[in-house]
PDB file of C-alpha atoms in Angstrom:
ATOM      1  CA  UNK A 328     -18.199   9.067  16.825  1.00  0.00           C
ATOM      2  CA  UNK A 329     -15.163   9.893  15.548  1.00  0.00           C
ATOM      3  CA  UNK A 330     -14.024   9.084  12.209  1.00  0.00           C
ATOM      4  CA  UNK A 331     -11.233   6.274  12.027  1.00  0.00           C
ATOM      5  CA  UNK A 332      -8.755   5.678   9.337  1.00  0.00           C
ATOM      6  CA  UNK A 333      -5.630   3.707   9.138  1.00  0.00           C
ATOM      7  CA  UNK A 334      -2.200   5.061   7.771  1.00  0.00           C
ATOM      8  CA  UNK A 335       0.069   2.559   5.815  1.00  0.00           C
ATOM      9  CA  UNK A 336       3.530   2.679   4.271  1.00  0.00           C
ATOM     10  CA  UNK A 337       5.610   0.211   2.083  1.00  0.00           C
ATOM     11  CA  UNK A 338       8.355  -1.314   4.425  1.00  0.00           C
ATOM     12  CA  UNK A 339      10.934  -3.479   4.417  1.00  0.00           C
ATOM     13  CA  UNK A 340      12.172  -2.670   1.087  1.00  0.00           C
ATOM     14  CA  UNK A 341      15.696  -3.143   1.655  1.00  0.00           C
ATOM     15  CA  UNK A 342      17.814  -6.397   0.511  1.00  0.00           C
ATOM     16  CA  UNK A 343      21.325  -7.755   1.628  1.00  0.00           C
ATOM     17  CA  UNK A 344      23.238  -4.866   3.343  1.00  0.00           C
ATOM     18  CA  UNK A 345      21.367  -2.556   1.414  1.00  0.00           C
ATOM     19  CA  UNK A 346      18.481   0.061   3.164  1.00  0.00           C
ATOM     20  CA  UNK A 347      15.492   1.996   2.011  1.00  0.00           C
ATOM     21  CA  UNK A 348      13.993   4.505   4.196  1.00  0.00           C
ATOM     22  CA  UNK A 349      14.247   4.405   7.738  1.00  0.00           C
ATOM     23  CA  UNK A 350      11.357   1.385   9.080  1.00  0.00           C
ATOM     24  CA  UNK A 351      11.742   1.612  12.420  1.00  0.00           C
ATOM     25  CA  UNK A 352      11.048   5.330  12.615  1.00  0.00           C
ATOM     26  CA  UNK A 353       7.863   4.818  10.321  1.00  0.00           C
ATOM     27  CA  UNK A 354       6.668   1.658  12.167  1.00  0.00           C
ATOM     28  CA  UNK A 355       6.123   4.506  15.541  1.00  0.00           C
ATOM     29  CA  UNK A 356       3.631   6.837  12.911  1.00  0.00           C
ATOM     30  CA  UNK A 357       1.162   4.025  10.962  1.00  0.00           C
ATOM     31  CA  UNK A 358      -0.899   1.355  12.150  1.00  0.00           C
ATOM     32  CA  UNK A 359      -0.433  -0.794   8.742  1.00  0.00           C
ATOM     33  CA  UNK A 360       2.668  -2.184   7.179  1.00  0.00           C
ATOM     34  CA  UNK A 361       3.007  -3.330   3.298  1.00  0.00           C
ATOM     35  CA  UNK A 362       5.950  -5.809   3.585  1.00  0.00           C
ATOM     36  CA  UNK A 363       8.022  -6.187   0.525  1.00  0.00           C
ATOM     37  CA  UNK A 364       8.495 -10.212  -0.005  1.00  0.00           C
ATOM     38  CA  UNK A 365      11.089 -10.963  -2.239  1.00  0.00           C
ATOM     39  CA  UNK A 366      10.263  -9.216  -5.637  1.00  0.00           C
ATOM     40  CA  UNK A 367      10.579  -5.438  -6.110  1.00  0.00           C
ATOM     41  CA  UNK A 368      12.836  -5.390  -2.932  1.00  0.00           C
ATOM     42  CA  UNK A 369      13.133  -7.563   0.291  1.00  0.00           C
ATOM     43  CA  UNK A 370      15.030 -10.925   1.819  1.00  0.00           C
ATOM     44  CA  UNK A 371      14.220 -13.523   3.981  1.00  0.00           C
ATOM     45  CA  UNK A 372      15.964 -11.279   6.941  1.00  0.00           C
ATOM     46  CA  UNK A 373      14.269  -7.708   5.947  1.00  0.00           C
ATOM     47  CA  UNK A 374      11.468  -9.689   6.362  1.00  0.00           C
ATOM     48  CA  UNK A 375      11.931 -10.956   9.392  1.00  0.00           C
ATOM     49  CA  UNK A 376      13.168  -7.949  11.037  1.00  0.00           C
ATOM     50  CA  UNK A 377      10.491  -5.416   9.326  1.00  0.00           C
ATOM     51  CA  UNK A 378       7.630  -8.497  10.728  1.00  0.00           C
ATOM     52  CA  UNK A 379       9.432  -8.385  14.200  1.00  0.00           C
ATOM     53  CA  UNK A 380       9.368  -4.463  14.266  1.00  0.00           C
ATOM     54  CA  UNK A 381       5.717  -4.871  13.093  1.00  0.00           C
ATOM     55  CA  UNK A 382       5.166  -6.686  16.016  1.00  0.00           C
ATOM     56  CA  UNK A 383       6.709  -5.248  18.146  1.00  0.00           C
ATOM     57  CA  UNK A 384       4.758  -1.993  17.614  1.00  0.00           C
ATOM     58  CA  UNK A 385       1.214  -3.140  17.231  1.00  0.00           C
ATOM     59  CA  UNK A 386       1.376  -2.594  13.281  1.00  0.00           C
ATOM     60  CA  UNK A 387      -1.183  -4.937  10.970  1.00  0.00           C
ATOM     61  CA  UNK A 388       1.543  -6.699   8.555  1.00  0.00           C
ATOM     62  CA  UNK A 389       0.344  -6.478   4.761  1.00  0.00           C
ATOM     63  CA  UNK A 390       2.171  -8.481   1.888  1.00  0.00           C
ATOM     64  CA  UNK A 391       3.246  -6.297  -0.774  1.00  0.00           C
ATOM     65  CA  UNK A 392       4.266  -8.508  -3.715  1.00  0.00           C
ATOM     66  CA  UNK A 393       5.484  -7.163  -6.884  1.00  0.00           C
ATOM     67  CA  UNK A 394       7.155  -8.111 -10.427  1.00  0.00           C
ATOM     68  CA  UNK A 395      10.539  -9.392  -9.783  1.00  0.00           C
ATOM     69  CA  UNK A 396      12.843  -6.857 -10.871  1.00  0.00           C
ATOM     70  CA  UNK A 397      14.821  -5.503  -8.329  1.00  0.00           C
ATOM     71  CA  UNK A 398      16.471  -3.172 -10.417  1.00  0.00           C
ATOM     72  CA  UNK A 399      13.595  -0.977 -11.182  1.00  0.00           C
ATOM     73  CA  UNK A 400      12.013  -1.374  -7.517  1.00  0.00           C
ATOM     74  CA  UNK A 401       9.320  -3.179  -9.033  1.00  0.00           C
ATOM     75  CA  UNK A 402       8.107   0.064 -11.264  1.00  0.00           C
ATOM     76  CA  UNK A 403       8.168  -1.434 -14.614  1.00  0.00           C
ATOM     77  CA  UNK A 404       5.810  -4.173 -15.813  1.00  0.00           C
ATOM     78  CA  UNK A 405       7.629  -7.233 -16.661  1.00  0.00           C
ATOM     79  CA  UNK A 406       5.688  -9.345 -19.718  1.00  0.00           C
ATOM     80  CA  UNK A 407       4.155 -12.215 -17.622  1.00  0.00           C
ATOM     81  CA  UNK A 408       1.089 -14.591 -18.133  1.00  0.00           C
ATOM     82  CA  UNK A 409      -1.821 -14.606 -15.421  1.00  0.00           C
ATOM     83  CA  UNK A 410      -0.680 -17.553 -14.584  1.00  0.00           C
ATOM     84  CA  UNK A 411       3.056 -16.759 -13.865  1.00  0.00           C
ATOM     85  CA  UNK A 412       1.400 -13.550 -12.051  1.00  0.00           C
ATOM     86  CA  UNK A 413      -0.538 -16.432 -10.075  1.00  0.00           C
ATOM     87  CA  UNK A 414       3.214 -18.026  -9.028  1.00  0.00           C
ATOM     88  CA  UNK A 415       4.547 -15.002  -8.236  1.00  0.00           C
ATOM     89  CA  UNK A 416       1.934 -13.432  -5.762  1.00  0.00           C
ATOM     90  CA  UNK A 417       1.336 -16.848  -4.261  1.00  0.00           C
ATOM     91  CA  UNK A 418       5.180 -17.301  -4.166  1.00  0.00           C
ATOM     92  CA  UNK A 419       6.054 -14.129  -2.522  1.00  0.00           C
ATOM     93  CA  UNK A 420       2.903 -14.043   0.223  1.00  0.00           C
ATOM     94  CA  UNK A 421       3.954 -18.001   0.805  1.00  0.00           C
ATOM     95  CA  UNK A 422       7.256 -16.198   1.998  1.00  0.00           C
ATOM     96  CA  UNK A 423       6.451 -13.844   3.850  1.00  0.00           C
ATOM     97  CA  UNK A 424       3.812 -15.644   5.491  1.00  0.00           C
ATOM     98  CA  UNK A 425       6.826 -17.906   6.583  1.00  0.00           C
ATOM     99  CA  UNK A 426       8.652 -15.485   7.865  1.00  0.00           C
ATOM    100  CA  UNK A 427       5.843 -14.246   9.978  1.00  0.00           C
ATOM    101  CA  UNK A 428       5.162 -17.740  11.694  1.00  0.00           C
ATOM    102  CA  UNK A 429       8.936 -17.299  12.377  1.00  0.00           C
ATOM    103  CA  UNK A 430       8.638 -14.163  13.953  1.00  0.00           C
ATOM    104  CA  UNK A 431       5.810 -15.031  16.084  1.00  0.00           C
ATOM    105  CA  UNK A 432       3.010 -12.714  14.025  1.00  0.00           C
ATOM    106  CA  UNK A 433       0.850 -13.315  10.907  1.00  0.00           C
ATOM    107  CA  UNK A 434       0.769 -11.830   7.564  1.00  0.00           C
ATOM    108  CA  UNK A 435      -3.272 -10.147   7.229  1.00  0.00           C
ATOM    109  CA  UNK A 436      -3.309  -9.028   3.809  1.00  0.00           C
ATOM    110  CA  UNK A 437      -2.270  -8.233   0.491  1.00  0.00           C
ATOM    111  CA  UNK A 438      -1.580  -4.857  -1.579  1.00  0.00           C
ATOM    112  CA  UNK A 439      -0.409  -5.353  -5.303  1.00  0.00           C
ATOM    113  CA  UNK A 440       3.836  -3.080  -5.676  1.00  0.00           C
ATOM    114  CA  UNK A 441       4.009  -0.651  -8.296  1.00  0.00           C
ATOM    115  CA  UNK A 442       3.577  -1.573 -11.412  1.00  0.00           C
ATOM    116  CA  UNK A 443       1.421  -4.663 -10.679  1.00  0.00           C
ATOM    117  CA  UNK A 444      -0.293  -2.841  -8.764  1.00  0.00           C
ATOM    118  CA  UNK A 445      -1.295  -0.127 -11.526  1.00  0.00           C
ATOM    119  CA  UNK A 446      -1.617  -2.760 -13.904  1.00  0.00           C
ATOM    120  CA  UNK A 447      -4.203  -4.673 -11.688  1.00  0.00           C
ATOM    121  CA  UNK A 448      -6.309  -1.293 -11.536  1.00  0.00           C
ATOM    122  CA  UNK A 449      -7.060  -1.484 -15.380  1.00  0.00           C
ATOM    123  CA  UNK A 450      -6.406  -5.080 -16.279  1.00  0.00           C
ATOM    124  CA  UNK A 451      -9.161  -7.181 -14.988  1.00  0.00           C
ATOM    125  CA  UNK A 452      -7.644 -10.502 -16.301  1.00  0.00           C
ATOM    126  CA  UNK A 453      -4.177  -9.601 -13.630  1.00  0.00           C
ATOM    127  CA  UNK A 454      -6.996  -8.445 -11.234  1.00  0.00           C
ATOM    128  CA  UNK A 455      -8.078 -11.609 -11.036  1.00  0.00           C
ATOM    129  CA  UNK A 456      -4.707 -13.454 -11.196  1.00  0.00           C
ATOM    130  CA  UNK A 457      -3.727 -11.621  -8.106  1.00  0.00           C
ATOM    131  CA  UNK A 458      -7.167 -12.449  -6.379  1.00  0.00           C
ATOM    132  CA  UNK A 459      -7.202 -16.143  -7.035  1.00  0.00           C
ATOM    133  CA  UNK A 460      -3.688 -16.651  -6.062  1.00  0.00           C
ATOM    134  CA  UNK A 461      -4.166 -14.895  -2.743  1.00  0.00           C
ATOM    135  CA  UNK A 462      -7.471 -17.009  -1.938  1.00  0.00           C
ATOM    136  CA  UNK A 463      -5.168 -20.152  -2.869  1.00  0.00           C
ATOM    137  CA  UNK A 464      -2.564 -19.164  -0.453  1.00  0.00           C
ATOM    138  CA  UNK A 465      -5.235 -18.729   2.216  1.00  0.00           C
ATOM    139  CA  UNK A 466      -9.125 -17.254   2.033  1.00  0.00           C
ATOM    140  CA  UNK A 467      -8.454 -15.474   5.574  1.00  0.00           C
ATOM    141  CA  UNK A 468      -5.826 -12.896   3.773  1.00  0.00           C
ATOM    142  CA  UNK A 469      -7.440  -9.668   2.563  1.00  0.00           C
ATOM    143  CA  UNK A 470      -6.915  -7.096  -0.345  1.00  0.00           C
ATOM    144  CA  UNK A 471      -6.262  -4.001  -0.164  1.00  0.00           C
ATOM    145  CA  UNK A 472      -6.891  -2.302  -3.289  1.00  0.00           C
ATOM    146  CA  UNK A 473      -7.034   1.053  -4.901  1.00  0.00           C
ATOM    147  CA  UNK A 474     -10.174   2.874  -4.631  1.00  0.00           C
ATOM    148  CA  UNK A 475     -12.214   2.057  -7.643  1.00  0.00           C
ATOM    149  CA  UNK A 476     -10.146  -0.346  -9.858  1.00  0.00           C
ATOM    150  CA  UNK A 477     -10.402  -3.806 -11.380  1.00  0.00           C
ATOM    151  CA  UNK A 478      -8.583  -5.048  -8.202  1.00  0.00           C
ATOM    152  CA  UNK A 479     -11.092  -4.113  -5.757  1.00  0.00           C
ATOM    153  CA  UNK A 480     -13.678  -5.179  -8.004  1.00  0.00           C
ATOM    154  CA  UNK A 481     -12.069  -8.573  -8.966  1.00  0.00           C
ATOM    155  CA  UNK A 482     -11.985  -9.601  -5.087  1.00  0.00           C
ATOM    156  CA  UNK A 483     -15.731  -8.468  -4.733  1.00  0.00           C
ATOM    157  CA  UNK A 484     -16.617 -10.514  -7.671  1.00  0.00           C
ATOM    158  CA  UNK A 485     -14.643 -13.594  -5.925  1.00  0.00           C
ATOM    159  CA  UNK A 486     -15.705 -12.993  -2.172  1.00  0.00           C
ATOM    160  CA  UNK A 487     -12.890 -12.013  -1.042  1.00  0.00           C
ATOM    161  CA  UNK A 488     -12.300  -9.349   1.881  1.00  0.00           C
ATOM    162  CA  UNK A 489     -11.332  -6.218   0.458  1.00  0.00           C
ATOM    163  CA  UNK A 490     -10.184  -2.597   1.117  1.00  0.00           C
ATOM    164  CA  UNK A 491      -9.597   0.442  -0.336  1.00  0.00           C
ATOM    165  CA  UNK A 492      -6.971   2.950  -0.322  1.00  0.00           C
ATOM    166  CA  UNK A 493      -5.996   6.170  -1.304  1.00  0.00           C
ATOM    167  CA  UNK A 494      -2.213   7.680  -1.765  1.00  0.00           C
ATOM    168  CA  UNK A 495      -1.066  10.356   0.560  1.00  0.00           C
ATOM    169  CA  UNK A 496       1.780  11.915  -1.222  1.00  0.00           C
ATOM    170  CA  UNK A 497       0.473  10.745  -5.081  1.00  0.00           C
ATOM    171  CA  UNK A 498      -1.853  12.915  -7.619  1.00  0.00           C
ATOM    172  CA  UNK A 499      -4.677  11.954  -9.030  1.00  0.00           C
ATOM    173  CA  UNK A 500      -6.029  11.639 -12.645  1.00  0.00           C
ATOM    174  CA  UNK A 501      -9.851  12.416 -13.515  1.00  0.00           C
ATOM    175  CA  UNK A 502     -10.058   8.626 -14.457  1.00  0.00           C
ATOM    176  CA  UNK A 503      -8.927   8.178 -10.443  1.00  0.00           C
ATOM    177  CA  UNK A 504      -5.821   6.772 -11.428  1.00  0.00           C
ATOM    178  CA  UNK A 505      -2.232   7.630 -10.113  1.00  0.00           C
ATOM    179  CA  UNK A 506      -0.449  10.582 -12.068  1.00  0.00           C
ATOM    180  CA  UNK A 507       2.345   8.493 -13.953  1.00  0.00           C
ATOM    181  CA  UNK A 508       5.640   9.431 -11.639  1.00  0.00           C
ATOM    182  CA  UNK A 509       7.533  10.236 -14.919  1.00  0.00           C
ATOM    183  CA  UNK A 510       5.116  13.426 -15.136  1.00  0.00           C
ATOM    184  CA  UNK A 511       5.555  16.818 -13.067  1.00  0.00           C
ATOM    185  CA  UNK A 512       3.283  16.984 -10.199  1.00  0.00           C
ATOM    186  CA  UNK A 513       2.904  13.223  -9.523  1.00  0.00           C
ATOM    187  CA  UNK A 514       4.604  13.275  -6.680  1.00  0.00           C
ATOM    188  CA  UNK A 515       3.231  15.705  -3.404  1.00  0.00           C
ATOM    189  CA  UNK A 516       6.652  16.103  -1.498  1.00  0.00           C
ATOM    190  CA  UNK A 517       5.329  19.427   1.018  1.00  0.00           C
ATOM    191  CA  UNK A 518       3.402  17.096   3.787  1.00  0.00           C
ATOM    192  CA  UNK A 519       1.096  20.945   4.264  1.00  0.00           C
ATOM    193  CA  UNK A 520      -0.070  19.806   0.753  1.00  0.00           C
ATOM    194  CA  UNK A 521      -0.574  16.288   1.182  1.00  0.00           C
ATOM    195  CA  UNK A 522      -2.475  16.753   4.637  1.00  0.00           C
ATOM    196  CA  UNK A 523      -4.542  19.627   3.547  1.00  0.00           C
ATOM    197  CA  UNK A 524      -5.905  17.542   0.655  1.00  0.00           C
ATOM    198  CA  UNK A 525      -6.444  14.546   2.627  1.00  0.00           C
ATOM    199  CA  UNK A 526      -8.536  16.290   5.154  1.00  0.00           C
ATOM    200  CA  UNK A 527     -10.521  17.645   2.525  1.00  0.00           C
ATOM    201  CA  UNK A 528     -11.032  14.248   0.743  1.00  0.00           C
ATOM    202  CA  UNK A 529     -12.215  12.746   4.127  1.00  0.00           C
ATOM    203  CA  UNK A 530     -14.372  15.680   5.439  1.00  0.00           C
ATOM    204  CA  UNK A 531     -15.928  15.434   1.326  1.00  0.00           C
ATOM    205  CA  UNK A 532     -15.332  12.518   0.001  1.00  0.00           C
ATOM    206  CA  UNK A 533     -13.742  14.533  -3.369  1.00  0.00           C
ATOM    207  CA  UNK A 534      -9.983  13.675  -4.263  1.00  0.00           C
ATOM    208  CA  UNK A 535      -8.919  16.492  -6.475  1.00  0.00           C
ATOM    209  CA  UNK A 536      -7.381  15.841  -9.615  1.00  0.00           C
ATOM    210  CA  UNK A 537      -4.330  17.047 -11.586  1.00  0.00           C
ATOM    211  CA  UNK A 538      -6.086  18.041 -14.417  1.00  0.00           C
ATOM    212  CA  UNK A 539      -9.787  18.241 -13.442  1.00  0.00           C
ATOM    213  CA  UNK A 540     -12.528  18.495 -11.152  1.00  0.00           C
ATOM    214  CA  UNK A 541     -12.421  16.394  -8.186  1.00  0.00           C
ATOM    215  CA  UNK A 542     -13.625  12.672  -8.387  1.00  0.00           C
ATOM    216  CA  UNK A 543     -15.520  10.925  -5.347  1.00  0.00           C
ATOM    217  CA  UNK A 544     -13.962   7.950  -3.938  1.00  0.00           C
ATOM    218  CA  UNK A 545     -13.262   6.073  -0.999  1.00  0.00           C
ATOM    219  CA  UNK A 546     -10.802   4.824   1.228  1.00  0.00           C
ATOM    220  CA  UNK A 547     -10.321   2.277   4.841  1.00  0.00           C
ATOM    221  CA  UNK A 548      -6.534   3.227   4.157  1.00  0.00           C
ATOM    222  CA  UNK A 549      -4.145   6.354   3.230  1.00  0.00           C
ATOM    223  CA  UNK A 550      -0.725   4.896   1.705  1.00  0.00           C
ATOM    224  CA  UNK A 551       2.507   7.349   3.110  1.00  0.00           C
ATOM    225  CA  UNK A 552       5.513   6.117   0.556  1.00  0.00           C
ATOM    226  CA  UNK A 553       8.435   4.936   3.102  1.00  0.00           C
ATOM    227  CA  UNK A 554      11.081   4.872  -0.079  1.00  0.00           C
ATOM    228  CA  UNK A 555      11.597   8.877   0.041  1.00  0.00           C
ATOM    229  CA  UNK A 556      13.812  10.879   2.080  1.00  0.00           C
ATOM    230  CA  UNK A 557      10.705  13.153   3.770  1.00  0.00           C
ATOM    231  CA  UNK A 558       8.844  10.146   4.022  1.00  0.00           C
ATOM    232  CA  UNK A 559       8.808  10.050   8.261  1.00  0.00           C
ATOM    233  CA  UNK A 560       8.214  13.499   8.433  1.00  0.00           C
ATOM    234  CA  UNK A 561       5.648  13.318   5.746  1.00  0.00           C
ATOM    235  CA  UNK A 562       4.044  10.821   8.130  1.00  0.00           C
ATOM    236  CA  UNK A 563       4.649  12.592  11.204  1.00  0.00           C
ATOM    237  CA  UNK A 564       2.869  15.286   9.779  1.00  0.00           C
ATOM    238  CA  UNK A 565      -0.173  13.731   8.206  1.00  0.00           C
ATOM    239  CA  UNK A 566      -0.484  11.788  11.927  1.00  0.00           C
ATOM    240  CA  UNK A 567      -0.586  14.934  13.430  1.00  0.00           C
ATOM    241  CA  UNK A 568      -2.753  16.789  11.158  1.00  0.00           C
ATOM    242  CA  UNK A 569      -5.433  13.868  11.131  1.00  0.00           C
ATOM    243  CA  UNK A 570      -5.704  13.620  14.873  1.00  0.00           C
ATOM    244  CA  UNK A 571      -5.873  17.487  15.418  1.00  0.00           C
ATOM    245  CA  UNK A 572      -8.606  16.950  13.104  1.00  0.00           C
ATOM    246  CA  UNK A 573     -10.316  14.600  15.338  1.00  0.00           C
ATOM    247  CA  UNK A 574      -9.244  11.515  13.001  1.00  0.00           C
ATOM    248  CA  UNK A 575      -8.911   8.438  15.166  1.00  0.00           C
ATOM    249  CA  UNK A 576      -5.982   5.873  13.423  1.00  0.00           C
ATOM    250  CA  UNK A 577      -6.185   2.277  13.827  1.00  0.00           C
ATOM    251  CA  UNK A 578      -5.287  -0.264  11.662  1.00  0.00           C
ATOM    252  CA  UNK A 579      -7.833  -1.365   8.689  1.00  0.00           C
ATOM    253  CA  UNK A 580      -8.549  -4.622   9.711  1.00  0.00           C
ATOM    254  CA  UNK A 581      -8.644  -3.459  13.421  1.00  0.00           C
ATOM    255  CA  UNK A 582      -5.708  -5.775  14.387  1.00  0.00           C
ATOM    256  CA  UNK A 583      -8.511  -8.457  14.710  1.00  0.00           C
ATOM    257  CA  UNK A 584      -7.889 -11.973  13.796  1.00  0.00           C
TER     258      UNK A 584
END
């Protein structure tokens, strides 16, 4: 049988009149959407709309919750307690889980922004924070995690239905953590890179690594970055290159409820 794997992006990351990236155009290329929900970046209409696109197209809807700091997109880590990281998560999936009944579709899991997300990898005491305030919002909602962090191994601990995913269009450390953006050659921007390496990693299971050999692990999810300005023809491409490949994409969770 053919190999299936699903394609996400961030969405809905806009706020007021403001835009990021172009949704509707990446909605068409994956089959799994991380809404933002009120933190890093989104408002009770981006939600809506980004949902209703969702919807519209078949996409899986994802919350994508993240420190509240607007002004840096969500990419520093704000000083919090695990208990204010409880409130927050449960806060910002409660939202966007409203704006879903609204729009006539459901919210299916959860993936950790930026820099909670990173912290959550190493930080087992925020790993857990962000688990038990996504079971208290409801035990049907998922995780999806970064391959081989505290995250994914938080929600295992807890019962919780998790999934892992790697980054299209990121590089990897030998400790299979994310290459720090502030360093040169975080970032893959040619999508001939970033496909060539991903068919590689799913024909081997090996990611390379920046500044090492490669490191096994695995993924039910690649993540294509919808904030850049290649980011539709980075997914355009990968899409392609996966299903020339014989890759079959579906959503994750198989769009199941």
């Amino acid at each position: 049988m053919a190999q299936a794997i699903d394609l996400n992006s961030d969405l809905g990351e806009g706020y007021g009149p403001w835009r990021m990236g172009d949704d509707g155009a990446m909605l068409d290329l994956v089959t799994s959407a991380n809404i933002a929900c009120g933190g890093h970046a989104g408002d009770p209409h981006t939600m809506f709309d980004t949902l209703s696109l969702a919807n519209d197209r078949g996409v899986v809807a994802g919350a994508h919750p993240g420190f509240g700091d607007r002004e840096g997109f969500g990419r520093r880590v704000i000083p919090c307690t695990t208990g204010e990281v409880e409130c927050l998560v449960a806060a910002q999936v409660g939202a966007l889980m409203g704006a879903a009944a609204l729009a006539g579709t459901e919210v299916r899991y959860v993936k950790p922004h930026g820099a909670l997300g990173n912290l959550a990898a190493d930080d087992r005491s925020i790993a857990d924070a962000i688990v038990r305030a996504v079971a208290a919002v409801s035990a049907k909602l998922a995780i999806l995690a970064i391959s081989g962090t505290e995250l994914e191994a938080a929600a295992r601990q807890r019962g919780s239905p998790v999934y892992r995913e790697i980054f299209a269009d990121r590089a990897y450390l030998p400790s299979g953590r994310l290459v720090p953006r502030s360093r040169p050659g975080a970032m893959i921007e040619r999508p001939e890179s970033a496909a060539a390496r991903l068919i590689e990693f799913l024909t081997t299971g090996l990611m390379p690594t920046l500044d090492g050999p490669p490191i096994a692990l695995a993924a039910h999810s690649i993540c294509v970055h919808g904030d850049s300005p290649g980011a539709v023809a980075m997914a355009r491409f990968i899409r392609e290159a996966l299903t020339s490949k014989g890759f079959v994409l579906k959503p994750f969770l198989n769009g199941a409820s």
